Short mmCIF file of C-alpha atoms in Angstrom, two decimals:
data_model
loop_
_atom_site.label_atom_id
_atom_site.label_comp_id
_atom_site.label_asym_id
_atom_site.label_seq_id
_atom_site.Cartn_x
_atom_site.Cartn_y
_atom_site.Cartn_z
CA THR A 1 -3.94 4.78 -8.87
CA GLU A 2 -7.04 6.02 -10.67
CA GLY A 3 -6.79 9.37 -12.41
CA ALA A 4 -3.22 9.06 -13.69
CA VAL A 5 -0.85 6.32 -14.81
CA MET A 6 2.55 6.66 -13.15
CA ALA A 7 5.64 5.41 -14.96
CA ALA A 8 9.01 3.86 -13.96
CA PRO A 9 7.79 1.09 -14.78
CA TYR A 10 4.85 1.41 -12.34
CA GLY A 11 3.86 3.96 -9.75
CA PHE A 12 4.04 2.01 -6.49
CA GLY A 13 6.15 -1.04 -5.67
CA PHE A 14 4.14 -1.76 -2.55
CA CYS A 15 0.66 -0.91 -1.34
CA GLN A 16 0.87 1.79 1.32
CA GLU A 17 -2.20 0.58 3.18
CA ASP A 18 -2.14 -1.72 6.19
CA ASP A 19 -4.33 -4.72 5.39
CA ARG A 20 -4.71 -5.56 9.09
CA VAL A 21 -6.37 -2.20 9.71
CA ASP A 22 -8.44 -2.62 6.55
CA ALA A 23 -9.58 -6.04 7.73
CA GLU A 24 -11.01 -4.51 10.92
CA VAL A 25 -13.28 -2.35 8.76
CA LEU A 26 -14.03 -4.64 5.81
CA ARG A 27 -14.47 -7.92 7.75
CA PRO A 28 -13.09 -10.23 5.03
CA ALA A 29 -14.29 -13.82 5.38
CA PRO A 30 -15.19 -16.80 3.20
CA GLY A 31 -18.13 -15.96 0.96
CA ARG A 32 -17.71 -12.19 1.21
CA ARG A 33 -16.97 -10.26 -1.98
CA LEU A 34 -14.68 -7.24 -1.65
CA LEU A 35 -13.77 -4.45 -4.06
CA CYS A 36 -10.47 -2.58 -3.84
CA VAL A 37 -7.80 -0.67 -5.73
CA ALA A 38 -5.00 -3.06 -6.73
CA SER A 39 -1.99 -0.74 -6.21
CA GLY A 40 0.96 -2.93 -5.11
CA GLY A 41 -1.19 -5.94 -4.27
CA GLU A 42 -0.51 -6.48 -0.56
CA GLY A 43 -3.95 -5.22 0.48
CA ALA A 44 -5.87 -7.29 -2.06
CA LEU A 45 -3.87 -10.45 -1.36
CA GLY A 46 -4.19 -9.86 2.38
CA MET A 47 -7.97 -10.00 2.00
CA VAL A 48 -7.69 -13.18 -0.09
CA VAL A 49 -5.75 -15.03 2.61
CA ARG A 50 -8.56 -14.14 5.01
CA GLY A 51 -10.96 -16.00 2.73
CA ALA A 52 -12.60 -13.18 0.75
CA ARG A 53 -13.28 -13.11 -2.97
CA VAL A 54 -11.57 -9.91 -4.10
CA GLN A 55 -11.91 -7.83 -7.22
CA ALA A 56 -8.88 -5.54 -7.43
CA VAL A 57 -9.03 -2.70 -9.97
CA ASP A 58 -6.31 -0.44 -11.33
CA ILE A 59 -6.08 1.98 -14.23
CA ASP A 60 -2.41 1.08 -14.78
CA PRO A 61 -1.78 -2.35 -16.38
CA ALA A 62 1.76 -2.34 -14.99
CA GLN A 63 0.39 -2.32 -11.43
CA LEU A 64 -1.66 -5.40 -12.26
CA HIS A 65 1.40 -7.15 -13.69
CA LEU A 66 3.20 -6.39 -10.42
CA CYS A 67 0.30 -7.85 -8.44
CA GLU A 68 0.39 -10.98 -10.61
CA LEU A 69 4.13 -11.31 -9.95
CA LYS A 70 3.59 -11.17 -6.18
CA ARG A 71 0.81 -13.73 -6.29
CA ALA A 72 2.88 -16.03 -8.52
CA ALA A 73 5.87 -15.76 -6.18
CA ALA A 74 3.72 -16.78 -3.22
CA LEU A 75 2.32 -19.73 -5.16
CA THR A 76 5.69 -21.08 -6.31
CA LEU A 77 8.35 -20.18 -3.73
CA PRO A 78 8.77 -20.80 0.01
CA SER A 79 7.99 -17.81 2.21
CA ALA A 80 11.55 -16.55 2.75
CA ASP A 81 12.52 -17.06 -0.89
CA ALA A 82 9.42 -15.22 -2.13
CA ALA A 83 10.17 -12.29 0.19
CA GLY A 84 13.75 -12.15 -1.05
CA PHE A 85 12.79 -12.46 -4.71
CA LEU A 86 10.29 -9.59 -4.56
CA GLY A 87 12.56 -7.28 -2.55
CA TYR A 88 11.00 -7.43 0.92
CA ALA A 89 14.19 -9.14 2.08
CA VAL A 90 17.80 -8.81 1.00
CA ARG A 91 18.77 -11.21 -1.80
CA ASP A 92 21.44 -11.40 -4.48
CA GLY A 93 20.27 -10.22 -7.90
CA ARG A 94 21.44 -13.40 -9.60
CA ARG A 95 19.35 -15.50 -7.24
CA ARG A 96 16.33 -13.30 -7.97
CA LEU A 97 16.70 -14.03 -11.67
CA GLU A 98 16.96 -17.74 -10.89
CA ASP A 99 13.79 -17.43 -8.81
CA TYR A 100 12.04 -15.72 -11.71
CA ALA A 101 12.67 -18.74 -13.91
CA ARG A 102 10.36 -20.63 -11.53
CA VAL A 103 7.87 -17.84 -10.88
CA ARG A 104 7.24 -16.99 -14.54
CA ALA A 105 5.54 -20.34 -15.17
CA GLU A 106 2.75 -19.25 -12.81
CA LEU A 107 2.23 -15.88 -14.53
CA PRO A 108 -0.53 -15.26 -17.07
CA ASP A 109 0.79 -14.87 -20.61
CA GLU A 110 0.41 -11.09 -20.71
CA ALA A 111 2.21 -10.57 -17.40
CA ARG A 112 4.97 -13.00 -18.40
CA THR A 113 5.52 -11.14 -21.67
CA TRP A 114 5.68 -7.86 -19.76
CA TRP A 115 8.16 -9.08 -17.12
CA ASP A 116 10.50 -11.14 -19.31
CA PRO A 117 12.48 -8.13 -20.65
CA LEU A 118 12.76 -6.48 -17.21
CA SER A 119 15.71 -8.46 -15.88
CA ALA A 120 17.29 -5.37 -14.29
CA GLU A 121 14.13 -4.61 -12.31
CA LEU A 122 13.72 -8.26 -11.30
CA ALA A 123 17.33 -8.44 -10.13
CA GLN A 124 16.88 -5.26 -8.07
CA GLY A 125 13.70 -6.56 -6.47
CA ALA A 126 10.39 -5.52 -8.03
CA LEU A 127 9.31 -3.86 -4.79
CA TRP A 128 11.94 -1.14 -5.25
CA CYS A 129 11.25 -0.29 -8.88
CA GLY A 130 8.13 1.83 -8.48
CA ARG A 131 8.31 5.52 -9.22
CA TYR A 132 7.60 6.35 -5.57
CA GLU A 133 10.21 3.90 -4.24
CA ARG A 134 12.86 5.19 -6.64
CA PHE A 135 12.16 8.72 -5.45
CA ILE A 136 12.44 7.97 -1.72
CA ARG A 137 15.27 5.43 -1.76
CA PRO A 138 18.18 7.94 -1.93
CA PHE A 139 16.52 9.95 0.84
CA LEU A 140 16.23 6.79 2.96
CA ARG A 141 19.92 6.03 2.49
CA VAL A 142 20.75 9.44 3.96
CA LEU A 143 18.47 8.78 6.93
CA ARG A 144 20.07 5.39 7.55
CA ARG A 145 23.54 6.91 7.59
CA LEU A 146 22.34 9.64 9.92
CA TRP A 147 20.67 7.17 12.23
CA GLY A 148 23.32 4.45 12.09
CA ARG A 149 22.68 0.85 11.06
CA ARG A 150 22.75 -0.46 14.61
CA ASN A 151 20.17 2.08 15.76
CA VAL A 152 17.92 1.40 12.75
CA ASP A 153 18.04 -2.32 13.50
CA ALA A 154 17.23 -1.63 17.15
CA LEU A 155 14.24 0.51 16.13
CA CYS A 156 12.90 -2.21 13.84
CA ALA A 157 13.42 -4.95 16.43
CA SER A 158 11.83 -2.97 19.25
CA ALA A 159 8.58 -3.82 20.99
CA ASP A 160 8.88 -0.69 23.19
CA ARG A 161 7.26 2.38 21.64
CA GLY A 162 8.77 4.66 24.26
CA GLU A 163 12.24 3.53 23.31
CA GLN A 164 11.40 4.04 19.64
CA GLU A 165 10.34 7.63 20.36
CA ARG A 166 13.55 8.35 22.27
CA CYS A 167 15.63 6.81 19.50
CA PHE A 168 13.86 8.85 16.82
CA ASP A 169 14.13 12.15 18.68
CA ARG A 170 17.81 11.60 19.44
CA TYR A 171 18.98 10.70 15.95
CA VAL A 172 16.40 12.16 13.56
CA GLY A 173 14.59 14.94 15.41
CA ARG A 174 16.98 17.67 14.30
CA PRO A 175 16.17 20.98 12.59
CA TRP A 176 18.19 20.21 9.46
CA VAL A 177 16.38 16.88 9.03
CA ARG A 178 13.05 18.68 9.13
CA ALA A 179 14.40 21.14 6.58
CA THR A 180 15.41 18.21 4.36
CA PHE A 181 11.87 16.84 4.56
CA ARG A 182 10.50 20.25 3.59
CA ALA A 183 12.78 20.32 0.55
CA ALA A 184 12.32 16.70 -0.58
CA PHE A 185 8.55 16.77 -0.22
CA HIS A 186 7.92 20.27 -1.49
CA PRO A 187 5.09 19.94 -4.03
CA ALA A 188 7.34 21.32 -6.78
CA VAL A 189 9.82 18.47 -6.15
CA TYR A 190 7.63 15.60 -4.99
CA GLY A 191 4.86 16.23 -7.52
CA GLY A 192 6.09 14.94 -10.84
CA ARG A 193 9.02 12.95 -9.41
CA GLY A 194 7.76 10.83 -6.53
CA LEU A 195 4.08 11.17 -7.38
CA ALA A 196 1.95 12.28 -10.29
CA LYS A 197 1.05 15.96 -9.97
CA GLU A 198 -2.65 15.10 -10.17
CA ALA A 199 -2.49 13.63 -6.66
CA LEU A 200 -1.48 17.03 -5.24
CA SER A 201 -3.81 19.21 -7.29
CA GLY A 202 -6.61 19.20 -4.71
CA ARG A 203 -4.41 19.86 -1.70
CA THR A 204 -6.09 22.16 0.84
CA ASP A 205 -4.07 21.77 4.06
CA PRO A 206 -2.10 24.96 4.81
CA THR A 207 0.65 23.00 6.61
CA PRO A 208 3.71 22.61 4.34
CA LEU A 209 3.70 19.13 2.81
CA GLY A 210 7.25 18.44 4.00
CA GLU A 211 6.27 19.28 7.59
CA GLN A 212 3.35 16.89 7.31
CA PHE A 213 5.58 14.14 5.96
CA TYR A 214 7.99 14.64 8.84
CA GLY A 215 5.16 14.23 11.35
CA TRP A 216 3.78 11.20 9.54
CA PHE A 217 7.27 9.71 9.36
CA ARG A 218 7.74 10.12 13.11
CA SER A 219 4.45 8.28 13.69
CA PHE A 220 5.55 5.62 11.20
CA CYS A 221 8.72 5.02 13.24
CA THR A 222 7.15 5.19 16.70
CA ALA A 223 3.39 4.54 16.77
CA THR A 224 3.50 0.73 16.45
CA PRO A 225 6.10 -1.80 17.67
CA GLY A 226 8.90 -2.06 15.13
CA THR A 227 9.12 -5.81 15.49
CA GLU A 228 5.55 -6.14 14.14
CA ASN A 229 5.84 -3.56 11.35
CA TRP A 230 7.06 -5.01 8.04
CA PHE A 231 6.59 -1.62 6.35
CA LEU A 232 9.04 -0.02 8.78
CA GLN A 233 11.60 -2.80 8.45
CA VAL A 234 11.55 -2.79 4.66
CA VAL A 235 11.63 1.00 4.33
CA MET A 236 14.21 1.74 7.01
CA ARG A 237 16.45 -1.35 6.85
CA GLY A 238 15.97 -2.14 3.19
CA GLY A 239 14.71 -5.60 4.17
CA LEU A 240 12.88 -7.65 6.77
CA LEU A 241 14.52 -8.77 10.00
CA ASP A 242 12.90 -12.17 9.46
CA PRO A 243 12.00 -12.92 5.82
CA GLU A 244 9.08 -15.08 6.95
CA ARG A 245 7.43 -12.18 8.81
CA GLY A 246 6.56 -9.85 5.97
CA PRO A 247 3.15 -9.04 4.48
CA ASP A 248 0.46 -11.46 5.57
CA PHE A 249 0.12 -13.06 2.12
CA LEU A 250 3.83 -14.00 2.16
CA ARG A 251 3.98 -15.47 5.65
CA PRO A 252 3.93 -19.28 5.73
CA ASP A 253 0.30 -19.43 6.90
CA GLY A 254 -0.66 -16.77 4.35
CA ILE A 255 0.94 -18.73 1.53
CA ARG A 256 -0.97 -21.85 2.59
CA ALA A 257 -4.22 -19.87 2.61
CA LEU A 258 -3.44 -18.36 -0.78
CA ARG A 259 -2.77 -21.81 -2.24
CA ASP A 260 -5.50 -23.85 -0.57
CA GLY A 261 -8.00 -21.48 1.04
CA PRO A 262 -11.43 -20.34 -0.17
CA GLY A 263 -10.30 -16.84 -1.14
CA ALA A 264 -9.69 -15.72 -4.71
CA VAL A 265 -8.71 -12.58 -6.59
CA THR A 266 -9.65 -11.09 -9.94
CA TRP A 267 -7.46 -8.31 -11.34
CA SER A 268 -9.43 -5.80 -13.44
CA LEU A 269 -7.98 -3.08 -15.66
CA GLY A 270 -9.76 0.27 -15.73
CA ASP A 271 -11.05 2.98 -13.43
CA LEU A 272 -13.47 1.93 -10.72
CA ARG A 273 -16.54 3.64 -12.13
CA THR A 274 -16.05 2.09 -15.55
CA VAL A 275 -15.51 -1.38 -14.11
CA LEU A 276 -18.55 -1.06 -11.87
CA ALA A 277 -20.74 0.12 -14.72
CA ALA A 278 -19.51 -2.60 -17.07
CA GLU A 279 -19.76 -5.53 -14.70
CA GLY A 280 -22.66 -4.53 -12.48
CA GLY A 281 -21.44 -6.64 -9.57
CA ARG A 282 -22.53 -6.58 -5.94
CA TYR A 283 -20.06 -6.33 -3.09
CA ASP A 284 -20.08 -6.85 0.66
CA ALA A 285 -17.36 -4.25 1.29
CA ALA A 286 -15.07 -1.86 -0.56
CA THR A 287 -11.95 0.19 0.00
CA VAL A 288 -10.95 2.85 -2.51
CA SER A 289 -7.55 3.99 -1.25
CA ASN A 290 -7.04 7.78 -1.42
CA LEU A 291 -8.75 8.25 -4.77
CA GLY A 292 -10.32 11.44 -3.48
CA ASP A 293 -6.85 13.05 -3.58
CA TRP A 294 -6.63 12.18 -7.27
CA LEU A 295 -10.20 12.82 -8.36
CA GLY A 296 -11.24 15.93 -6.46
CA PRO A 297 -14.54 16.44 -4.60
CA GLU A 298 -16.95 16.28 -7.54
CA ARG A 299 -15.58 13.18 -9.22
CA PHE A 300 -14.99 11.43 -5.91
CA GLY A 301 -18.60 12.13 -4.97
CA GLU A 302 -19.68 10.55 -8.25
CA LEU A 303 -17.57 7.49 -7.45
CA LEU A 304 -19.14 7.18 -3.99
CA ARG A 305 -22.59 7.45 -5.56
CA GLU A 306 -21.77 4.62 -7.98
CA LEU A 307 -20.36 2.51 -5.16
CA CYS A 308 -23.51 2.88 -3.09
CA THR A 309 -25.51 1.25 -5.90
CA HIS A 310 -23.20 -1.78 -5.91
CA LEU A 311 -22.70 -2.32 -2.18
CA GLU A 312 -25.03 -4.45 -0.09
CA PRO A 313 -27.02 -2.80 2.74
CA ASP A 314 -24.85 -2.22 5.81
CA ALA A 315 -21.70 -2.84 3.76
CA PRO A 316 -18.54 -1.20 5.13
CA LEU A 317 -16.69 1.27 2.92
CA LEU A 318 -13.24 2.70 3.58
CA TRP A 319 -11.27 5.50 1.98
CA ARG A 320 -8.10 7.36 2.84
CA GLU A 321 -7.12 11.02 2.71
CA MET A 322 -3.75 12.70 2.53
CA GLN A 323 -4.14 15.99 0.67
CA ALA A 324 -7.72 17.05 1.37
CA VAL A 325 -10.79 16.11 3.40
CA GLN A 326 -13.43 14.49 1.19
CA GLU A 327 -17.00 14.64 2.44
CA PRO A 328 -19.59 12.51 0.60
CA PRO A 329 -22.61 14.19 -1.01
CA GLY A 330 -25.26 14.80 1.63
CA ASP A 331 -27.95 12.76 -0.11
CA LEU A 332 -25.95 9.53 -0.13
CA PRO A 333 -26.97 6.76 2.30
CA LEU A 334 -23.57 6.77 4.00
CA SER A 335 -22.79 6.97 7.69
CA VAL A 336 -19.22 8.24 8.11
CA ASP A 337 -17.31 7.63 11.36
CA ARG A 338 -14.19 9.80 11.39
CA ALA A 339 -13.71 9.27 15.12
CA ARG A 340 -13.32 5.55 14.52
CA GLY A 341 -10.89 6.37 11.74
CA GLU A 342 -8.67 8.26 14.17
CA VAL A 343 -8.71 5.29 16.54
CA LEU A 344 -7.78 2.92 13.72
CA ARG A 345 -4.94 5.18 12.65
CA ARG A 346 -3.23 4.68 16.00
CA THR A 347 -2.58 1.04 15.09
CA ASP A 348 -1.93 1.65 11.37
CA ARG A 349 1.56 0.42 10.49
CA HIS A 350 1.77 2.92 7.62
CA PRO A 351 0.02 5.98 9.15
CA PHE A 352 0.52 8.48 6.32
CA TYR A 353 -3.22 8.78 5.62
CA ARG A 354 -6.38 9.68 7.47
CA LEU A 355 -8.73 6.68 7.57
CA VAL A 356 -12.40 7.28 6.82
CA PRO A 357 -14.67 4.30 7.53
CA ALA A 358 -18.33 4.46 6.52
CA VAL A 359 -21.36 2.17 6.33
CA VAL A 360 -23.86 2.09 3.47
CA GLY A 361 -27.35 2.80 4.72
CA GLY A 362 -26.07 3.40 8.22
#
């Protein structure tokens, strides 16, 4: 979320990046220091439960307050209650407000002051109050009605990808659905409503954005077993099948690691380059989301150059691409492995981005 602050009251209610895929690249472990974009917090907290010391950066203070809320919920509530409070699982709004009375004691003063007036958002489930989530939620309701609740539940409970593909093609693979995707995700509609226009400004792919989203959505529904995909369950059902099987940081073992393990997180406000220049830290790995889509080639190249001065030799670096291919400047000591990225994408539970792993000095 560098390059533009998104409103409503924050841009993204959940991080759209699979921390299990990220962990294969970044190798989080006790003693390793990782740098990332905070976004919705699941990625950063997923690295913490694996033992890493994480610095999570975001230009939007509201995103950091959301991350603090998720961490506080994990530290104060049982797994299923935390999932329900945040919106990963279905829960009555009144109970969410009762949960908040416990969670707020764990929040830093600034985050507590920010959240206290937002009772409507807390009752709805903070996960669903991002600008992006508010944009897609009505569209998802239409898809659920089209698909049928029983079929959606079967998709999300499936461990058979072939059955998921047949289910998708039967109920969703229709010309008018594709046309709806083209309309909903046309840049003139999506840019400015679901996403800041800056994120689309560097788009180079000639394929209509709505067609791309339809293809990505089909992969989202079929490429990984539904029973293991919390993203799919939350997006398509509106809540987890099992509230204790959500993001890794909210699972019972993740909560124990967050409370008692060696990992830790620091939330930093600002853009990545400014934070790097101000703090001068060294890192064992970094992931920078799809900042290239927001920054454009020149500024993204400058960011990569700055990162290379702060990453240890042989450190892994990961970025994502949706709107345009971003090649690093040729003089940087980076070895990029796009073929590996395509392999990783096959197991990505939220496969809406190309994955670009690289190694510093490789």
